[in-house]
CSV table of C-alpha atoms in Angstrom, one decimal:
chain,number,residue,atom,x,y,z
C,530,UNK,CA,26.6,18.9,-34.1
C,531,UNK,CA,26.2,15.2,-34.8
C,532,UNK,CA,22.7,13.9,-35.0
C,533,UNK,CA,21.0,10.5,-34.9
C,534,UNK,CA,17.6,9.0,-35.8
C,535,UNK,CA,15.7,7.2,-33.1
C,536,UNK,CA,15.9,3.4,-33.8
C,537,UNK,CA,12.6,1.7,-34.7
C,538,UNK,CA,11.1,-0.7,-32.1
C,539,UNK,CA,12.7,-4.1,-32.1
C,540,UNK,CA,9.4,-6.1,-32.3
C,541,UNK,CA,7.7,-5.7,-35.7
C,542,UNK,CA,4.7,-7.7,-34.4
C,543,UNK,CA,4.2,-5.4,-31.5
C,544,UNK,CA,4.4,-2.3,-33.7
C,545,UNK,CA,1.9,-3.8,-36.1
C,546,UNK,CA,-0.5,-4.6,-33.2
C,547,UNK,CA,-0.2,-1.0,-31.9
C,548,UNK,CA,-0.8,0.4,-35.4
C,549,UNK,CA,-4.0,-1.7,-35.6
C,550,UNK,CA,-5.1,-0.4,-32.3
C,551,UNK,CA,-4.5,3.1,-33.3
C,552,UNK,CA,-6.4,2.5,-36.6
C,553,UNK,CA,-9.3,1.0,-34.7
C,554,UNK,CA,-9.4,3.9,-32.3
C,555,UNK,CA,-9.6,6.2,-35.4
C,556,UNK,CA,-7.6,8.9,-33.6
C,557,UNK,CA,-6.8,12.2,-35.3
C,558,UNK,CA,-3.3,13.6,-36.1
C,559,UNK,CA,-2.2,16.8,-34.3
C,560,UNK,CA,-0.1,17.6,-37.4
C,561,UNK,CA,-2.5,19.0,-40.0
C,562,UNK,CA,0.4,19.7,-42.3
C,563,UNK,CA,0.7,16.0,-42.9
C,564,UNK,CA,-2.9,15.3,-43.7
C,565,UNK,CA,-4.0,14.7,-47.3
C,566,UNK,CA,-6.7,17.1,-48.8
C,567,UNK,CA,-10.2,15.8,-48.0
C,568,UNK,CA,-12.9,15.8,-50.6
C,569,UNK,CA,-15.7,16.5,-48.1
C,570,UNK,CA,-15.8,20.3,-47.2
C,571,UNK,CA,-17.6,19.4,-43.9
C,572,UNK,CA,-14.8,17.0,-43.0
C,573,UNK,CA,-12.5,19.7,-41.7
C,574,UNK,CA,-15.2,20.9,-39.3
C,575,UNK,CA,-15.9,17.4,-38.0
C,576,UNK,CA,-12.2,16.8,-37.5
C,577,UNK,CA,-11.9,20.1,-35.6
C,578,UNK,CA,-14.8,19.1,-33.4
C,579,UNK,CA,-13.3,15.8,-32.6
C,580,UNK,CA,-9.9,17.4,-31.9
C,581,UNK,CA,-11.6,19.8,-29.5
C,582,UNK,CA,-13.4,16.9,-27.7
C,583,UNK,CA,-10.1,15.0,-27.4
C,584,UNK,CA,-8.5,18.1,-26.0
C,585,UNK,CA,-11.3,18.6,-23.5
C,586,UNK,CA,-11.0,15.0,-22.5
C,587,UNK,CA,-7.3,15.3,-21.8
C,588,UNK,CA,-7.9,18.5,-19.8
C,589,UNK,CA,-10.5,16.7,-17.7
C,590,UNK,CA,-8.1,13.8,-17.4
C,591,UNK,CA,-5.6,16.0,-15.6
C,592,UNK,CA,-8.3,17.2,-13.2
C,593,UNK,CA,-9.2,13.5,-12.6
C,594,UNK,CA,-5.6,12.7,-12.0
C,595,UNK,CA,-5.4,15.5,-9.4
C,596,UNK,CA,-8.5,14.3,-7.6
C,597,UNK,CA,-7.2,10.8,-7.6
C,598,UNK,CA,-3.9,11.9,-6.2
C,599,UNK,CA,-5.7,13.9,-3.5
C,600,UNK,CA,-7.9,10.9,-2.7
C,601,UNK,CA,-4.9,8.7,-2.2
C,602,UNK,CA,-3.3,11.2,0.2
C,603,UNK,CA,-6.5,11.6,2.2
C,604,UNK,CA,-6.9,7.9,2.5
C,605,UNK,CA,-3.4,7.6,4.0
C,606,UNK,CA,-4.0,10.5,6.4
C,607,UNK,CA,-7.3,9.0,7.5
C,608,UNK,CA,-5.7,5.6,8.1
C,609,UNK,CA,-2.9,7.2,10.1
C,610,UNK,CA,-5.2,9.3,12.2
C,611,UNK,CA,-7.5,6.4,12.9
C,612,UNK,CA,-4.6,4.1,13.8
C,613,UNK,CA,-3.0,6.7,16.1
C,614,UNK,CA,-6.4,7.3,17.8
C,615,UNK,CA,-6.9,3.6,18.3
C,616,UNK,CA,-3.5,3.2,19.9
C,617,UNK,CA,-4.1,6.1,22.2
C,618,UNK,CA,-7.5,4.9,23.1
C,619,UNK,CA,-6.0,1.6,24.2
C,620,UNK,CA,-3.5,3.5,26.4
C,621,UNK,CA,-6.3,5.6,27.7
C,622,UNK,CA,-8.3,2.5,28.7
C,623,UNK,CA,-5.2,1.1,30.6
C,624,UNK,CA,-4.8,4.5,32.4
C,625,UNK,CA,-8.4,4.5,33.4
C,626,UNK,CA,-8.1,1.0,34.9
C,627,UNK,CA,-5.1,2.2,36.9
C,628,UNK,CA,-7.0,5.2,38.2
C,629,UNK,CA,-9.8,2.9,39.2
C,630,UNK,CA,-7.5,0.7,41.2
C,631,UNK,CA,-6.0,3.7,43.0
C,632,UNK,CA,-9.4,5.1,43.8
C,633,UNK,CA,-10.5,1.7,45.2
C,634,UNK,CA,-7.4,1.5,47.4
C,635,UNK,CA,-8.0,4.9,48.8
C,636,UNK,CA,-11.6,4.1,49.5
C,637,UNK,CA,-10.7,1.0,51.4
C,638,UNK,CA,-8.2,2.9,53.5
C,639,UNK,CA,-10.0,6.2,53.9
C,640,UNK,CA,-13.1,5.4,55.9
C,641,UNK,CA,-12.0,7.3,59.0
C,642,UNK,CA,-10.3,10.6,59.6
C,643,UNK,CA,-6.6,10.1,59.8
C,644,UNK,CA,-6.3,11.4,63.4
C,645,UNK,CA,-9.0,9.1,64.6
C,646,UNK,CA,-7.3,6.2,62.7
C,647,UNK,CA,-4.0,7.0,64.5
C,648,UNK,CA,-5.7,7.2,67.9
C,649,UNK,CA,-7.4,3.8,67.4
C,650,UNK,CA,-4.5,2.1,65.8
C,651,UNK,CA,-2.7,-0.7,67.7
C,652,UNK,CA,0.4,0.0,65.6
C,653,UNK,CA,1.0,3.8,65.4
C,654,UNK,CA,4.3,3.4,63.5
C,655,UNK,CA,2.7,1.1,60.9
C,656,UNK,CA,-0.2,3.5,60.5
C,657,UNK,CA,2.1,6.5,59.9
C,658,UNK,CA,4.0,4.5,57.2
C,659,UNK,CA,0.7,3.6,55.6
C,660,UNK,CA,-0.5,7.2,55.7
C,661,UNK,CA,2.7,8.4,54.0
C,662,UNK,CA,2.2,5.8,51.3
C,663,UNK,CA,-1.4,7.0,50.8
C,664,UNK,CA,-0.2,10.5,50.5
C,665,UNK,CA,2.2,9.5,47.7
C,666,UNK,CA,-0.7,7.5,46.2
C,667,UNK,CA,-2.8,10.7,46.1
C,668,UNK,CA,0.0,12.6,44.3
C,669,UNK,CA,0.3,9.8,41.8
C,670,UNK,CA,-3.4,9.8,41.3
C,671,UNK,CA,-3.4,13.5,40.5
C,672,UNK,CA,-0.6,13.0,38.0
C,673,UNK,CA,-2.5,10.1,36.4
C,674,UNK,CA,-5.7,12.1,36.2
C,675,UNK,CA,-3.8,14.9,34.4
C,676,UNK,CA,-2.4,12.5,31.9
C,677,UNK,CA,-5.8,10.9,31.4
C,678,UNK,CA,-7.4,14.3,30.6
C,679,UNK,CA,-4.6,15.2,28.2
C,680,UNK,CA,-4.8,11.9,26.3
C,681,UNK,CA,-8.6,12.1,26.2
C,682,UNK,CA,-8.4,15.5,24.6
C,683,UNK,CA,-5.8,14.3,22.1
C,684,UNK,CA,-7.9,11.2,21.1
C,685,UNK,CA,-10.9,13.4,20.6
C,686,UNK,CA,-8.9,15.9,18.4
C,687,UNK,CA,-7.6,13.0,16.3
C,688,UNK,CA,-11.1,11.6,15.9
C,689,UNK,CA,-12.4,15.0,14.8
C,690,UNK,CA,-9.5,15.4,12.3
C,691,UNK,CA,-10.2,11.9,10.9
C,692,UNK,CA,-13.9,12.7,10.5
C,693,UNK,CA,-13.0,15.9,8.6
C,694,UNK,CA,-10.6,14.0,6.3
C,695,UNK,CA,-13.2,11.4,5.7
C,696,UNK,CA,-15.6,14.1,4.7
C,697,UNK,CA,-13.0,15.6,2.3
C,698,UNK,CA,-12.4,12.1,0.9
C,699,UNK,CA,-16.1,11.6,0.2
C,700,UNK,CA,-16.2,14.9,-1.6
C,701,UNK,CA,-13.0,14.0,-3.6
C,702,UNK,CA,-14.4,10.6,-4.6
C,703,UNK,CA,-17.5,12.3,-5.9
C,704,UNK,CA,-15.3,14.6,-7.9
C,705,UNK,CA,-13.5,11.6,-9.3
C,706,UNK,CA,-16.8,10.1,-10.4
C,707,UNK,CA,-17.9,13.3,-12.0
C,708,UNK,CA,-14.6,13.7,-13.9
C,709,UNK,CA,-14.8,10.1,-15.1
C,710,UNK,CA,-18.2,10.7,-16.5
C,711,UNK,CA,-17.1,13.9,-18.2
C,712,UNK,CA,-14.1,12.2,-19.8
C,713,UNK,CA,-16.2,9.2,-21.0
C,714,UNK,CA,-18.8,11.6,-22.3
C,715,UNK,CA,-16.3,13.6,-24.3
C,716,UNK,CA,-14.8,10.4,-25.8
C,717,UNK,CA,-18.3,9.0,-26.6
C,718,UNK,CA,-19.2,12.3,-28.4
C,719,UNK,CA,-16.0,12.1,-30.5
C,720,UNK,CA,-16.7,8.4,-31.4
C,721,UNK,CA,-20.2,9.3,-32.4
C,722,UNK,CA,-18.8,12.0,-34.8
C,723,UNK,CA,-16.3,9.5,-36.2
C,724,UNK,CA,-19.0,6.9,-36.7
C,725,UNK,CA,-20.9,9.5,-38.8
C,726,UNK,CA,-18.1,9.6,-41.3
C,727,UNK,CA,-17.8,7.4,-44.3
C,728,UNK,CA,-15.5,4.3,-44.2
C,729,UNK,CA,-13.1,6.1,-46.6
C,730,UNK,CA,-13.0,9.2,-44.4
C,731,UNK,CA,-12.3,7.1,-41.3
C,732,UNK,CA,-9.5,5.2,-43.2
C,733,UNK,CA,-8.0,8.6,-44.1
C,734,UNK,CA,-8.0,9.7,-40.5
C,735,UNK,CA,-6.5,6.4,-39.4
C,736,UNK,CA,-3.8,6.8,-42.1
C,737,UNK,CA,-3.0,10.3,-40.8
C,738,UNK,CA,-2.4,8.8,-37.3
C,739,UNK,CA,-0.2,6.0,-38.7
C,740,UNK,CA,1.7,8.6,-40.6
C,741,UNK,CA,2.4,10.5,-37.4
C,742,UNK,CA,3.7,7.3,-35.8
C,743,UNK,CA,6.0,6.6,-38.8
C,744,UNK,CA,7.2,10.2,-38.6
C,745,UNK,CA,8.0,9.6,-34.9
C,746,UNK,CA,10.2,6.6,-35.9
C,747,UNK,CA,12.2,8.9,-38.2
C,748,UNK,CA,12.6,11.8,-35.7
C,749,UNK,CA,16.0,13.3,-35.7
C,750,UNK,CA,16.8,14.3,-32.2
C,751,UNK,CA,20.5,15.3,-32.2
C,752,UNK,CA,22.9,14.3,-29.4
C,753,UNK,CA,22.7,17.1,-27.0
C,754,UNK,CA,23.3,16.1,-23.4
C,755,UNK,CA,20.7,16.4,-20.6
C,756,UNK,CA,21.1,18.9,-17.9
C,757,UNK,CA,21.4,16.3,-15.1
C,758,UNK,CA,21.8,12.5,-14.7
C,759,UNK,CA,18.3,12.2,-13.3
C,760,UNK,CA,16.8,14.0,-16.2
C,761,UNK,CA,18.8,11.8,-18.6
C,762,UNK,CA,17.6,8.6,-16.7
C,763,UNK,CA,14.0,9.7,-16.8
C,764,UNK,CA,14.2,10.6,-20.5
C,765,UNK,CA,15.7,7.2,-21.2
C,766,UNK,CA,12.9,5.5,-19.4
C,767,UNK,CA,10.3,7.5,-21.4
C,768,UNK,CA,12.0,6.6,-24.7
C,769,UNK,CA,11.6,2.9,-23.9
C,770,UNK,CA,7.8,3.5,-23.9
C,771,UNK,CA,7.5,4.8,-27.4
C,772,UNK,CA,4.7,3.0,-29.2
C,773,UNK,CA,2.7,2.4,-26.0
C,774,UNK,CA,-1.0,3.6,-26.2
C,775,UNK,CA,-2.5,6.6,-24.6
C,776,UNK,CA,-5.1,5.7,-22.0
C,777,UNK,CA,-6.6,8.4,-19.8
C,778,UNK,CA,-5.7,8.1,-16.1
C,779,UNK,CA,-3.0,5.6,-16.9
C,780,UNK,CA,0.5,5.9,-15.4
C,781,UNK,CA,2.3,2.8,-16.9
C,782,UNK,CA,4.0,0.7,-17.5
C,783,UNK,CA,2.2,-0.3,-20.6
C,784,UNK,CA,-0.2,2.7,-21.2
C,785,UNK,CA,0.0,6.3,-20.2
C,786,UNK,CA,-1.7,9.7,-20.3
C,787,UNK,CA,0.6,12.7,-20.6
C,788,UNK,CA,1.5,13.3,-17.0
C,789,UNK,CA,1.4,9.5,-16.3
C,790,UNK,CA,4.3,9.1,-18.7
C,791,UNK,CA,6.4,11.9,-17.2
C,792,UNK,CA,5.8,10.9,-13.5
C,793,UNK,CA,6.4,7.2,-14.3
C,794,UNK,CA,9.7,8.0,-16.1
C,795,UNK,CA,11.0,10.0,-13.2
C,796,UNK,CA,10.0,7.3,-10.8
C,797,UNK,CA,12.2,4.9,-12.8
C,798,UNK,CA,15.0,7.4,-12.2
C,799,UNK,CA,14.4,7.3,-8.5
C,800,UNK,CA,12.8,10.8,-8.4
C,801,UNK,CA,9.2,11.4,-7.1
C,802,UNK,CA,7.3,14.2,-8.9
C,803,UNK,CA,3.6,15.2,-8.7
C,804,UNK,CA,1.1,13.3,-10.8
C,805,UNK,CA,-0.6,16.1,-12.7
C,806,UNK,CA,0.8,18.4,-15.4
C,807,UNK,CA,-0.3,21.5,-13.5
C,808,UNK,CA,1.6,20.4,-10.4
C,809,UNK,CA,4.6,19.4,-12.5
C,810,UNK,CA,4.6,22.9,-13.9
C,811,UNK,CA,5.4,24.3,-10.5
C,812,UNK,CA,8.4,22.2,-9.5
C,813,UNK,CA,12.1,22.3,-10.4
C,814,UNK,CA,13.7,25.2,-12.3
C,815,UNK,CA,11.5,27.1,-14.8
C,816,UNK,CA,13.0,27.5,-18.3
C,817,UNK,CA,11.2,30.2,-20.2
C,818,UNK,CA,13.0,30.0,-23.5
C,819,UNK,CA,12.3,27.0,-25.8
C,820,UNK,CA,15.9,27.4,-27.1
C,821,UNK,CA,17.3,26.9,-23.6
C,822,UNK,CA,15.8,23.4,-23.1
C,823,UNK,CA,17.8,20.3,-22.8
C,824,UNK,CA,16.7,16.7,-23.5
C,825,UNK,CA,14.9,15.4,-20.5
C,826,UNK,CA,13.5,18.7,-19.4
C,827,UNK,CA,9.7,18.8,-19.0
C,828,UNK,CA,7.7,20.8,-21.5
C,829,UNK,CA,4.5,22.4,-20.2
C,830,UNK,CA,1.9,23.0,-22.9
C,831,UNK,CA,-1.5,24.8,-23.2
C,832,UNK,CA,-2.5,27.9,-21.3
C,833,UNK,CA,-4.2,25.9,-18.6
C,834,UNK,CA,-1.0,23.8,-18.2
C,835,UNK,CA,-3.0,20.6,-19.1
C,836,UNK,CA,-0.3,18.9,-21.1
C,837,UNK,CA,3.2,17.9,-20.4
C,838,UNK,CA,6.0,15.9,-22.2
C,839,UNK,CA,9.8,15.6,-22.4
C,840,UNK,CA,11.9,17.9,-24.6
C,841,UNK,CA,13.6,15.4,-26.9
C,842,UNK,CA,16.1,17.7,-28.7
C,843,UNK,CA,16.0,19.4,-32.1
C,844,UNK,CA,12.6,21.0,-31.5
C,845,UNK,CA,10.9,17.7,-30.7
C,846,UNK,CA,8.6,16.6,-27.8
C,847,UNK,CA,8.3,13.0,-26.6
C,848,UNK,CA,4.8,12.7,-25.1
C,849,UNK,CA,1.6,10.7,-24.9
C,850,UNK,CA,-0.5,13.1,-26.9
C,851,UNK,CA,-4.2,12.1,-26.9
C,852,UNK,CA,-6.8,9.4,-26.9
C,853,UNK,CA,-6.2,6.8,-29.6
C,854,UNK,CA,-2.6,7.9,-30.1
C,855,UNK,CA,0.7,6.3,-29.0
C,856,UNK,CA,3.7,7.6,-27.0
C,857,UNK,CA,5.7,9.3,-29.8
C,858,UNK,CA,8.0,12.1,-30.9
C,859,UNK,CA,6.5,15.1,-32.6
C,860,UNK,CA,7.5,18.6,-33.7
C,861,UNK,CA,6.7,21.1,-30.9
C,862,UNK,CA,5.8,23.6,-33.6
C,863,UNK,CA,3.3,21.3,-35.2
C,864,UNK,CA,1.8,19.9,-32.1
C,865,UNK,CA,-1.1,22.3,-32.1
C,866,UNK,CA,-0.5,23.2,-28.5
C,867,UNK,CA,1.2,26.4,-27.3
C,868,UNK,CA,4.5,26.1,-25.3
C,869,UNK,CA,4.3,27.7,-21.9
C,870,UNK,CA,7.6,26.9,-20.3
C,871,UNK,CA,10.0,24.2,-19.5
C,872,UNK,CA,10.9,22.5,-16.1
C,873,UNK,CA,14.3,21.3,-15.3
C,874,UNK,CA,14.5,18.7,-12.5
């Protein structure tokens, strides 16, 4: 089977800027086999702690993404319910005004018993016509009353539903705030550990990250076809983002977290998929064998399903891996994350 190497980015200046950004972020490589031996015996322990904090931050990010998606849905539902309730209230007010007019007309015409009114009337035929009209009016009033009561109940139900959704929205917004604090706390802890290292150690870690990016540029993917045109289109969109920085909660077009990249890429292909890795794990057709994956299939990683990327071919994943890193290709075997299953869309 023929193979190809992924071409380097066309803009050298842009790549240099991103490399500087990665070095400043002092991110860690997820490919320990590429790291140089470190002289400090405690360094490995510090690096493991930082790796764990980054992993916990990305896991919390997916929960944040889920809460954010839920908040957006609730906001739309609340707006729709409130808008519908307002329209129905307006119709209810008009109906109430009509009922008032009917009641006033009956009051003006109904002061005497109908038989007495007929006896005293100077125009019996005219009175009988008027009485028939009032009888029809009474039937209309009953129908209007029934409509009024029905609409009143519907408006009340919609207001109650909107109130319930608003309560859920308030709770979800609180969850968003809590997850944001958790993520920022994890990243701050990681940065504190990094700051405690020597300048040489930090430079070595930054070099490991740059080495991972250079390895991505040399990734050999093969030329296997995708399983569908939409998967091919989404994968092509994701490939155009190689070199873009990881930013938690970001969904493009210039920065991404893991599920932000996959959802954005499928959006470019005209396909709407859920925002979080856990939700993406439950869509499409599940592919249990790594060997059965095609380029453009989603890869679900970690036992809690908190990471997702694209299968790129030849045992490679295209993903936005972690804080401080860039969208890149990596060996699935060396990613440090267990493969759970693939998803074909």
